[in-house]
PDB file of C-alpha atoms in Angstrom:
ATOM      1  CA  UNK A   1       0.005   0.051   0.037  1.00  0.00           C
ATOM      2  CA  UNK A   2       2.771   2.444   0.890  1.00  0.00           C
ATOM      3  CA  UNK A   3       4.534   1.614  -2.371  1.00  0.00           C
ATOM      4  CA  UNK A   4       1.329   2.415  -4.331  1.00  0.00           C
ATOM      5  CA  UNK A   5       0.987   5.731  -2.493  1.00  0.00           C
ATOM      6  CA  UNK A   6       4.600   6.502  -3.394  1.00  0.00           C
ATOM      7  CA  UNK A   7       3.975   5.790  -7.063  1.00  0.00           C
ATOM      8  CA  UNK A   8       0.867   7.978  -7.154  1.00  0.00           C
ATOM      9  CA  UNK A   9       2.823  10.940  -5.433  1.00  0.00           C
ATOM     10  CA  UNK A  10       5.436  10.774  -8.329  1.00  0.00           C
ATOM     11  CA  UNK A  11       2.610  10.656 -10.956  1.00  0.00           C
ATOM     12  CA  UNK A  12       0.836  13.687  -9.433  1.00  0.00           C
ATOM     13  CA  UNK A  13       3.814  15.815  -8.494  1.00  0.00           C
ATOM     14  CA  UNK A  14       3.827  18.998 -10.398  1.00  0.00           C
ATOM     15  CA  UNK A  15       7.055  19.886 -12.243  1.00  0.00           C
ATOM     16  CA  UNK A  16       6.978  23.150 -10.383  1.00  0.00           C
ATOM     17  CA  UNK A  17       8.105  21.341  -7.156  1.00  0.00           C
ATOM     18  CA  UNK A  18      11.438  20.536  -8.690  1.00  0.00           C
ATOM     19  CA  UNK A  19      11.957  23.967 -10.453  1.00  0.00           C
ATOM     20  CA  UNK A  20      12.983  26.347  -7.658  1.00  0.00           C
ATOM     21  CA  UNK A  21      15.233  29.020  -8.677  1.00  0.00           C
ATOM     22  CA  UNK A  22      18.610  29.650  -7.021  1.00  0.00           C
ATOM     23  CA  UNK A  23      16.883  32.822  -5.390  1.00  0.00           C
ATOM     24  CA  UNK A  24      14.219  30.487  -3.952  1.00  0.00           C
ATOM     25  CA  UNK A  25      16.647  27.705  -2.944  1.00  0.00           C
ATOM     26  CA  UNK A  26      18.888  30.383  -1.007  1.00  0.00           C
ATOM     27  CA  UNK A  27      16.045  31.818   0.813  1.00  0.00           C
ATOM     28  CA  UNK A  28      16.404  35.049  -1.062  1.00  0.00           C
ATOM     29  CA  UNK A  29      20.006  35.621  -0.473  1.00  0.00           C
ATOM     30  CA  UNK A  30      21.364  34.745  -3.856  1.00  0.00           C
ATOM     31  CA  UNK A  31      20.711  35.766  -7.407  1.00  0.00           C
ATOM     32  CA  UNK A  32      21.089  33.452 -10.392  1.00  0.00           C
ATOM     33  CA  UNK A  33      24.449  33.547 -12.378  1.00  0.00           C
ATOM     34  CA  UNK A  34      24.160  34.017 -16.165  1.00  0.00           C
ATOM     35  CA  UNK A  35      24.969  30.348 -16.602  1.00  0.00           C
ATOM     36  CA  UNK A  36      22.314  29.273 -13.975  1.00  0.00           C
ATOM     37  CA  UNK A  37      19.648  31.548 -15.639  1.00  0.00           C
ATOM     38  CA  UNK A  38      20.117  30.130 -19.232  1.00  0.00           C
ATOM     39  CA  UNK A  39      20.327  26.554 -17.844  1.00  0.00           C
ATOM     40  CA  UNK A  40      17.013  27.111 -15.965  1.00  0.00           C
ATOM     41  CA  UNK A  41      15.211  28.386 -19.111  1.00  0.00           C
ATOM     42  CA  UNK A  42      16.733  25.377 -21.191  1.00  0.00           C
ATOM     43  CA  UNK A  43      15.173  23.049 -18.393  1.00  0.00           C
ATOM     44  CA  UNK A  44      11.789  24.828 -18.715  1.00  0.00           C
ATOM     45  CA  UNK A  45      11.924  24.189 -22.413  1.00  0.00           C
ATOM     46  CA  UNK A  46      12.713  20.542 -22.026  1.00  0.00           C
ATOM     47  CA  UNK A  47       9.565  20.137 -20.045  1.00  0.00           C
ATOM     48  CA  UNK A  48       7.023  22.294 -21.882  1.00  0.00           C
ATOM     49  CA  UNK A  49       6.216  22.944 -25.663  1.00  0.00           C
ATOM     50  CA  UNK A  50       4.940  26.323 -24.760  1.00  0.00           C
ATOM     51  CA  UNK A  51       8.390  27.899 -24.335  1.00  0.00           C
ATOM     52  CA  UNK A  52      10.934  28.665 -26.975  1.00  0.00           C
ATOM     53  CA  UNK A  53      14.526  29.816 -26.689  1.00  0.00           C
ATOM     54  CA  UNK A  54      15.759  31.819 -29.672  1.00  0.00           C
ATOM     55  CA  UNK A  55      19.311  33.107 -30.116  1.00  0.00           C
ATOM     56  CA  UNK A  56      19.236  36.563 -31.544  1.00  0.00           C
ATOM     57  CA  UNK A  57      22.256  38.891 -31.764  1.00  0.00           C
ATOM     58  CA  UNK A  58      25.517  38.981 -29.671  1.00  0.00           C
ATOM     59  CA  UNK A  59      26.732  40.762 -26.633  1.00  0.00           C
ATOM     60  CA  UNK A  60      30.092  42.726 -25.976  1.00  0.00           C
ATOM     61  CA  UNK A  61      31.393  39.665 -24.272  1.00  0.00           C
ATOM     62  CA  UNK A  62      30.736  37.366 -27.092  1.00  0.00           C
ATOM     63  CA  UNK A  63      27.928  35.464 -25.695  1.00  0.00           C
ATOM     64  CA  UNK A  64      24.753  35.178 -27.723  1.00  0.00           C
ATOM     65  CA  UNK A  65      21.457  36.895 -26.921  1.00  0.00           C
ATOM     66  CA  UNK A  66      18.587  34.673 -25.858  1.00  0.00           C
ATOM     67  CA  UNK A  67      15.017  35.533 -26.386  1.00  0.00           C
ATOM     68  CA  UNK A  68      12.543  33.515 -24.439  1.00  0.00           C
ATOM     69  CA  UNK A  69       9.044  33.232 -25.995  1.00  0.00           C
ATOM     70  CA  UNK A  70       6.236  31.910 -23.970  1.00  0.00           C
ATOM     71  CA  UNK A  71       2.862  31.193 -25.840  1.00  0.00           C
ATOM     72  CA  UNK A  72       0.043  28.724 -25.953  1.00  0.00           C
ATOM     73  CA  UNK A  73       0.715  27.839 -29.686  1.00  0.00           C
ATOM     74  CA  UNK A  74       4.466  27.417 -29.486  1.00  0.00           C
ATOM     75  CA  UNK A  75       5.149  30.667 -31.423  1.00  0.00           C
ATOM     76  CA  UNK A  76       8.670  31.424 -32.417  1.00  0.00           C
ATOM     77  CA  UNK A  77       8.300  34.335 -34.847  1.00  0.00           C
ATOM     78  CA  UNK A  78       6.453  37.681 -34.617  1.00  0.00           C
ATOM     79  CA  UNK A  79       4.614  36.919 -37.846  1.00  0.00           C
ATOM     80  CA  UNK A  80       2.919  34.098 -36.137  1.00  0.00           C
ATOM     81  CA  UNK A  81       1.128  36.226 -33.585  1.00  0.00           C
ATOM     82  CA  UNK A  82      -2.546  37.039 -34.251  1.00  0.00           C
ATOM     83  CA  UNK A  83      -2.654  40.569 -32.980  1.00  0.00           C
ATOM     84  CA  UNK A  84      -6.431  40.490 -32.865  1.00  0.00           C
ATOM     85  CA  UNK A  85      -6.446  37.784 -30.347  1.00  0.00           C
ATOM     86  CA  UNK A  86      -3.231  38.097 -28.408  1.00  0.00           C
ATOM     87  CA  UNK A  87      -1.191  40.982 -26.951  1.00  0.00           C
ATOM     88  CA  UNK A  88       2.513  40.945 -26.712  1.00  0.00           C
ATOM     89  CA  UNK A  89       4.378  41.480 -23.356  1.00  0.00           C
ATOM     90  CA  UNK A  90       8.071  42.203 -23.449  1.00  0.00           C
ATOM     91  CA  UNK A  91      10.293  41.959 -20.347  1.00  0.00           C
ATOM     92  CA  UNK A  92      13.956  43.088 -20.403  1.00  0.00           C
ATOM     93  CA  UNK A  93      16.141  42.105 -17.506  1.00  0.00           C
ATOM     94  CA  UNK A  94      19.630  42.985 -16.170  1.00  0.00           C
ATOM     95  CA  UNK A  95      20.389  46.059 -18.241  1.00  0.00           C
ATOM     96  CA  UNK A  96      22.049  46.888 -14.706  1.00  0.00           C
ATOM     97  CA  UNK A  97      22.990  43.429 -13.432  1.00  0.00           C
ATOM     98  CA  UNK A  98      23.568  44.948 -10.067  1.00  0.00           C
ATOM     99  CA  UNK A  99      19.743  45.268  -9.789  1.00  0.00           C
ATOM    100  CA  UNK A 100      19.168  41.544 -10.439  1.00  0.00           C
ATOM    101  CA  UNK A 101      15.633  41.224  -8.996  1.00  0.00           C
ATOM    102  CA  UNK A 102      13.965  41.065 -12.511  1.00  0.00           C
ATOM    103  CA  UNK A 103      16.401  38.219 -13.602  1.00  0.00           C
ATOM    104  CA  UNK A 104      15.134  36.175 -10.804  1.00  0.00           C
ATOM    105  CA  UNK A 105      11.561  37.284 -10.841  1.00  0.00           C
ATOM    106  CA  UNK A 106      11.201  36.428 -14.725  1.00  0.00           C
ATOM    107  CA  UNK A 107      12.498  32.994 -14.068  1.00  0.00           C
ATOM    108  CA  UNK A 108       9.780  32.330 -11.522  1.00  0.00           C
ATOM    109  CA  UNK A 109       7.253  34.108 -13.829  1.00  0.00           C
ATOM    110  CA  UNK A 110       8.046  31.928 -16.839  1.00  0.00           C
ATOM    111  CA  UNK A 111       7.853  28.815 -14.602  1.00  0.00           C
ATOM    112  CA  UNK A 112       4.453  29.769 -13.224  1.00  0.00           C
ATOM    113  CA  UNK A 113       3.008  30.770 -16.713  1.00  0.00           C
ATOM    114  CA  UNK A 114       3.824  27.136 -17.918  1.00  0.00           C
ATOM    115  CA  UNK A 115       2.905  25.013 -14.861  1.00  0.00           C
ATOM    116  CA  UNK A 116       0.357  26.926 -12.698  1.00  0.00           C
ATOM    117  CA  UNK A 117      -3.114  26.448 -14.073  1.00  0.00           C
ATOM    118  CA  UNK A 118      -4.543  29.810 -13.230  1.00  0.00           C
ATOM    119  CA  UNK A 119      -1.366  31.503 -14.658  1.00  0.00           C
ATOM    120  CA  UNK A 120      -1.267  29.428 -17.702  1.00  0.00           C
ATOM    121  CA  UNK A 121      -4.824  30.441 -18.639  1.00  0.00           C
ATOM    122  CA  UNK A 122      -3.250  33.963 -19.357  1.00  0.00           C
ATOM    123  CA  UNK A 123      -1.475  32.451 -22.346  1.00  0.00           C
ATOM    124  CA  UNK A 124      -4.889  32.353 -24.138  1.00  0.00           C
ATOM    125  CA  UNK A 125      -4.470  36.176 -24.456  1.00  0.00           C
ATOM    126  CA  UNK A 126      -0.886  37.126 -24.387  1.00  0.00           C
ATOM    127  CA  UNK A 127       2.469  36.062 -25.741  1.00  0.00           C
ATOM    128  CA  UNK A 128       5.260  36.839 -23.205  1.00  0.00           C
ATOM    129  CA  UNK A 129       8.834  37.667 -24.517  1.00  0.00           C
ATOM    130  CA  UNK A 130      11.733  37.679 -21.879  1.00  0.00           C
ATOM    131  CA  UNK A 131      15.370  38.694 -22.307  1.00  0.00           C
ATOM    132  CA  UNK A 132      16.791  36.680 -19.509  1.00  0.00           C
ATOM    133  CA  UNK A 133      19.961  38.938 -19.078  1.00  0.00           C
ATOM    134  CA  UNK A 134      20.456  42.034 -21.351  1.00  0.00           C
ATOM    135  CA  UNK A 135      24.037  43.001 -20.040  1.00  0.00           C
ATOM    136  CA  UNK A 136      25.513  39.551 -20.097  1.00  0.00           C
ATOM    137  CA  UNK A 137      29.079  40.883 -19.533  1.00  0.00           C
ATOM    138  CA  UNK A 138      28.027  42.910 -16.553  1.00  0.00           C
ATOM    139  CA  UNK A 139      26.198  39.849 -15.150  1.00  0.00           C
ATOM    140  CA  UNK A 140      29.198  37.661 -15.436  1.00  0.00           C
ATOM    141  CA  UNK A 141      31.335  40.299 -13.718  1.00  0.00           C
ATOM    142  CA  UNK A 142      30.043  39.506 -10.192  1.00  0.00           C
ATOM    143  CA  UNK A 143      30.877  40.897  -6.856  1.00  0.00           C
ATOM    144  CA  UNK A 144      29.521  41.834  -3.421  1.00  0.00           C
ATOM    145  CA  UNK A 145      30.304  45.514  -3.061  1.00  0.00           C
ATOM    146  CA  UNK A 146      29.956  47.772  -6.116  1.00  0.00           C
ATOM    147  CA  UNK A 147      26.609  49.269  -4.916  1.00  0.00           C
ATOM    148  CA  UNK A 148      26.640  51.285  -1.724  1.00  0.00           C
ATOM    149  CA  UNK A 149      24.038  50.484   0.829  1.00  0.00           C
ATOM    150  CA  UNK A 150      22.347  47.836  -1.263  1.00  0.00           C
ATOM    151  CA  UNK A 151      20.657  45.010   0.879  1.00  0.00           C
ATOM    152  CA  UNK A 152      21.663  41.879  -0.865  1.00  0.00           C
ATOM    153  CA  UNK A 153      22.059  39.639  -2.720  1.00  0.00           C
ATOM    154  CA  UNK A 154      25.427  38.090  -1.598  1.00  0.00           C
ATOM    155  CA  UNK A 155      26.722  38.633  -5.156  1.00  0.00           C
ATOM    156  CA  UNK A 156      25.546  40.555  -8.141  1.00  0.00           C
ATOM    157  CA  UNK A 157      26.533  41.852 -11.441  1.00  0.00           C
ATOM    158  CA  UNK A 158      28.307  44.937 -12.397  1.00  0.00           C
ATOM    159  CA  UNK A 159      26.572  48.042 -13.955  1.00  0.00           C
ATOM    160  CA  UNK A 160      28.774  48.450 -17.225  1.00  0.00           C
ATOM    161  CA  UNK A 161      29.202  46.045 -20.138  1.00  0.00           C
ATOM    162  CA  UNK A 162      32.527  44.872 -21.444  1.00  0.00           C
ATOM    163  CA  UNK A 163      33.035  48.298 -23.181  1.00  0.00           C
ATOM    164  CA  UNK A 164      32.465  49.897 -19.816  1.00  0.00           C
ATOM    165  CA  UNK A 165      29.279  51.550 -21.105  1.00  0.00           C
ATOM    166  CA  UNK A 166      26.042  51.984 -19.186  1.00  0.00           C
ATOM    167  CA  UNK A 167      23.481  50.317 -21.717  1.00  0.00           C
ATOM    168  CA  UNK A 168      20.672  52.381 -20.164  1.00  0.00           C
ATOM    169  CA  UNK A 169      22.198  55.347 -21.795  1.00  0.00           C
ATOM    170  CA  UNK A 170      22.996  53.878 -25.268  1.00  0.00           C
ATOM    171  CA  UNK A 171      19.580  53.677 -27.004  1.00  0.00           C
ATOM    172  CA  UNK A 172      20.106  56.831 -28.945  1.00  0.00           C
ATOM    173  CA  UNK A 173      23.847  56.517 -29.651  1.00  0.00           C
ATOM    174  CA  UNK A 174      24.052  52.760 -30.350  1.00  0.00           C
ATOM    175  CA  UNK A 175      27.780  52.132 -29.282  1.00  0.00           C
ATOM    176  CA  UNK A 176      27.176  48.722 -27.978  1.00  0.00           C
ATOM    177  CA  UNK A 177      26.264  45.525 -29.801  1.00  0.00           C
ATOM    178  CA  UNK A 178      23.750  44.868 -27.085  1.00  0.00           C
ATOM    179  CA  UNK A 179      21.587  47.909 -28.227  1.00  0.00           C
ATOM    180  CA  UNK A 180      21.618  46.640 -31.833  1.00  0.00           C
ATOM    181  CA  UNK A 181      20.259  43.220 -30.591  1.00  0.00           C
ATOM    182  CA  UNK A 182      17.678  44.740 -28.481  1.00  0.00           C
ATOM    183  CA  UNK A 183      16.425  47.180 -31.185  1.00  0.00           C
ATOM    184  CA  UNK A 184      16.111  44.332 -33.634  1.00  0.00           C
ATOM    185  CA  UNK A 185      14.025  42.366 -31.215  1.00  0.00           C
ATOM    186  CA  UNK A 186      11.986  45.262 -30.249  1.00  0.00           C
ATOM    187  CA  UNK A 187      11.158  46.508 -33.834  1.00  0.00           C
ATOM    188  CA  UNK A 188      10.376  42.990 -35.000  1.00  0.00           C
ATOM    189  CA  UNK A 189       7.914  42.229 -32.301  1.00  0.00           C
ATOM    190  CA  UNK A 190       6.255  45.712 -31.679  1.00  0.00           C
ATOM    191  CA  UNK A 191       5.206  44.734 -28.039  1.00  0.00           C
ATOM    192  CA  UNK A 192       1.987  46.215 -26.684  1.00  0.00           C
ATOM    193  CA  UNK A 193       3.491  46.498 -23.274  1.00  0.00           C
ATOM    194  CA  UNK A 194       7.199  46.709 -22.283  1.00  0.00           C
ATOM    195  CA  UNK A 195       8.855  46.423 -18.865  1.00  0.00           C
ATOM    196  CA  UNK A 196      12.555  47.183 -18.184  1.00  0.00           C
ATOM    197  CA  UNK A 197      13.264  45.786 -14.714  1.00  0.00           C
ATOM    198  CA  UNK A 198      15.059  48.229 -12.292  1.00  0.00           C
ATOM    199  CA  UNK A 199      15.476  48.341  -8.503  1.00  0.00           C
ATOM    200  CA  UNK A 200      16.884  50.833  -5.922  1.00  0.00           C
ATOM    201  CA  UNK A 201      17.616  47.839  -3.402  1.00  0.00           C
ATOM    202  CA  UNK A 202      18.014  49.940  -0.243  1.00  0.00           C
ATOM    203  CA  UNK A 203      19.399  53.062  -1.774  1.00  0.00           C
ATOM    204  CA  UNK A 204      17.921  56.211  -0.104  1.00  0.00           C
ATOM    205  CA  UNK A 205      17.173  58.770  -2.833  1.00  0.00           C
ATOM    206  CA  UNK A 206      16.223  62.441  -1.856  1.00  0.00           C
ATOM    207  CA  UNK A 207      13.835  62.880  -4.653  1.00  0.00           C
ATOM    208  CA  UNK A 208      11.061  60.520  -6.134  1.00  0.00           C
ATOM    209  CA  UNK A 209      12.221  61.115  -9.544  1.00  0.00           C
ATOM    210  CA  UNK A 210      15.849  61.872 -10.565  1.00  0.00           C
ATOM    211  CA  UNK A 211      17.286  62.943 -13.971  1.00  0.00           C
ATOM    212  CA  UNK A 212      20.701  62.309 -15.500  1.00  0.00           C
ATOM    213  CA  UNK A 213      21.848  64.372 -18.444  1.00  0.00           C
ATOM    214  CA  UNK A 214      23.229  62.606 -21.453  1.00  0.00           C
ATOM    215  CA  UNK A 215      26.911  63.146 -22.421  1.00  0.00           C
ATOM    216  CA  UNK A 216      26.920  66.366 -24.567  1.00  0.00           C
ATOM    217  CA  UNK A 217      29.511  64.883 -26.898  1.00  0.00           C
ATOM    218  CA  UNK A 218      27.259  61.903 -27.621  1.00  0.00           C
ATOM    219  CA  UNK A 219      24.294  64.044 -28.890  1.00  0.00           C
ATOM    220  CA  UNK A 220      25.944  65.358 -32.077  1.00  0.00           C
TER     221      UNK A 220
END
């Protein structure tokens, strides 16, 4: 009898039970490395036909860009989206890898969209695009202490890419290969809603909104 109960538990255990992220496994003290992040999405793709991993473009560190596509129909190209029936949601993570919350949150979101019934129902109306890590070079350049007053995780990425550029200041001047890759994805898919994940993580700012002027020599 006990053996039959054991077999039944194996049959009815959700894949979600074995798909905890590094963030969850550590109790919220660690963020996924670049390698752990991509490996996690590959594991999801091996378990579900509703997620595709597309390589599109290159980064300043020579690693390929990955675009995650989550859809009910197994969509892999923008021309396959019926815009009258489905909206396109686009999430970009890790433009500043020292702010890694979106990287970890998107891993959990992807899992839940695939394997939680109430979340999976959303795929009847939306196609979800995720760039797992935008600044790959910065994500791989990990440390503990480059962000003053930040409350965790134990290690996180660096703000700049391999060219020492802040990619969040490069969308007009296009000095980085990451920017070209991103713009190709964005213009091809024309998302209805776009989120670029940032966090302050313990930093105490005087003002609710702050402004940073663009380098004057980059405007001409």
